CSV table of C-alpha atoms in Angstrom, one decimal:
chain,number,residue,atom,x,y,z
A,1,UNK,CA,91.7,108.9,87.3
A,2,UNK,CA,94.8,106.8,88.4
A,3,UNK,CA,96.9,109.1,87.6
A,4,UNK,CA,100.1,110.1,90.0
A,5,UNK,CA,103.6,110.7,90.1
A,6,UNK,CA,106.2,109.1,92.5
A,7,UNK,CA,109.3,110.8,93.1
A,8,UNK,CA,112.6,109.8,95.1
A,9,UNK,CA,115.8,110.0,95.2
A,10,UNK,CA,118.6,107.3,94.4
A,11,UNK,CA,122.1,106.8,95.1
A,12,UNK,CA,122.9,104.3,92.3
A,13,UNK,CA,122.0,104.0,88.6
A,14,UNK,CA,119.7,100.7,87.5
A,15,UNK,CA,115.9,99.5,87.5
A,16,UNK,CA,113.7,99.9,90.4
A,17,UNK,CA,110.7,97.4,91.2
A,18,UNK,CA,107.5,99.4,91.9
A,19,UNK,CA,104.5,98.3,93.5
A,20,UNK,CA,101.2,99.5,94.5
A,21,UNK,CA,99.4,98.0,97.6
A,22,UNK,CA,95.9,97.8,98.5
A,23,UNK,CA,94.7,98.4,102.5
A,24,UNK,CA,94.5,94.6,102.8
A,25,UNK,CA,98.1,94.0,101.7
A,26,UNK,CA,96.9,93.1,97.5
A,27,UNK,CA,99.6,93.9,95.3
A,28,UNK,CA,96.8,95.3,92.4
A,29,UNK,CA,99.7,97.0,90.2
A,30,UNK,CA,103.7,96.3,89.5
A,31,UNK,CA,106.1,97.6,87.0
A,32,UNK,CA,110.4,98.3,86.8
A,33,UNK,CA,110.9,101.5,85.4
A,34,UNK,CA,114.5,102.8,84.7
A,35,UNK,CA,116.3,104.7,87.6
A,36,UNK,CA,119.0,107.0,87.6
A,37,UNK,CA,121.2,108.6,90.8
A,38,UNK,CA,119.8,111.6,91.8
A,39,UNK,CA,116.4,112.7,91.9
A,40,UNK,CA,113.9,110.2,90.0
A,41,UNK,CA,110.1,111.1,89.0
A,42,UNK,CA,107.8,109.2,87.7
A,43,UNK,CA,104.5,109.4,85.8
A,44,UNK,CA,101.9,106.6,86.8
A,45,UNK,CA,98.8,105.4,85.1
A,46,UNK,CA,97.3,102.9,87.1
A,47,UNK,CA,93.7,101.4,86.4
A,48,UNK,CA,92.8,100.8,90.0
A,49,UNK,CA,89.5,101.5,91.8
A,50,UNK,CA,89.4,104.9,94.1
A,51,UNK,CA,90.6,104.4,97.9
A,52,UNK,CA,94.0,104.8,100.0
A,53,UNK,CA,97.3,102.6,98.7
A,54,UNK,CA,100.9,102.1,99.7
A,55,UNK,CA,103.3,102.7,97.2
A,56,UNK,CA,106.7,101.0,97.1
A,57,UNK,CA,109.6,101.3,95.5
A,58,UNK,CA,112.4,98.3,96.0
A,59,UNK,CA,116.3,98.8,94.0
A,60,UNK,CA,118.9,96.3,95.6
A,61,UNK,CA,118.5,97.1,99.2
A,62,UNK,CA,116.7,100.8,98.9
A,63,UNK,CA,113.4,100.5,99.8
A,64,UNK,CA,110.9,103.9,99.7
A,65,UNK,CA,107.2,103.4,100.9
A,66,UNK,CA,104.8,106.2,101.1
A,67,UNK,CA,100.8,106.3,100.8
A,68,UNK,CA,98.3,107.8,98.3
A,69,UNK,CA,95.0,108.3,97.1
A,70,UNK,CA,93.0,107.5,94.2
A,71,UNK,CA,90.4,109.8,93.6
A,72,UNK,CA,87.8,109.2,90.8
């Protein structure tokens, strides 16, 4: 349904870019959300087909990347 969570942890306070990323490298969803330091989680609700995407998450020079699945 689009729905996921993304959790991570953060070593500073401040906004975090996060993106999700197609197979073929297509951005097909962004948003900044609010981070703190310390553990971070995240509710997502992302209208995207089903299929495999990356997930990234970019704050100054912390990057986090991980993969998911949207199942419909």
């Amino acid at each position: 349904n689009g729905q996921f969570t993304v959790e991570f942890d953060s070593d500073r306070n401040g906004y975090a870019e996060i993106e999700l990323i197609d197979v073929v490298g297509k951005i097909v969803h962004t948003s900044t959300r609010n981070i703190v330091n310390g553990k971070n989680l995240m509710m997502m609700n992302v209208d995207a087909p089903a299929g495999f995407y990356f997930i990234k998450v970019k704050s100054g020079d912390y990057q986090f990347e991980d993969r998911l699945t949207i199942v419909k």
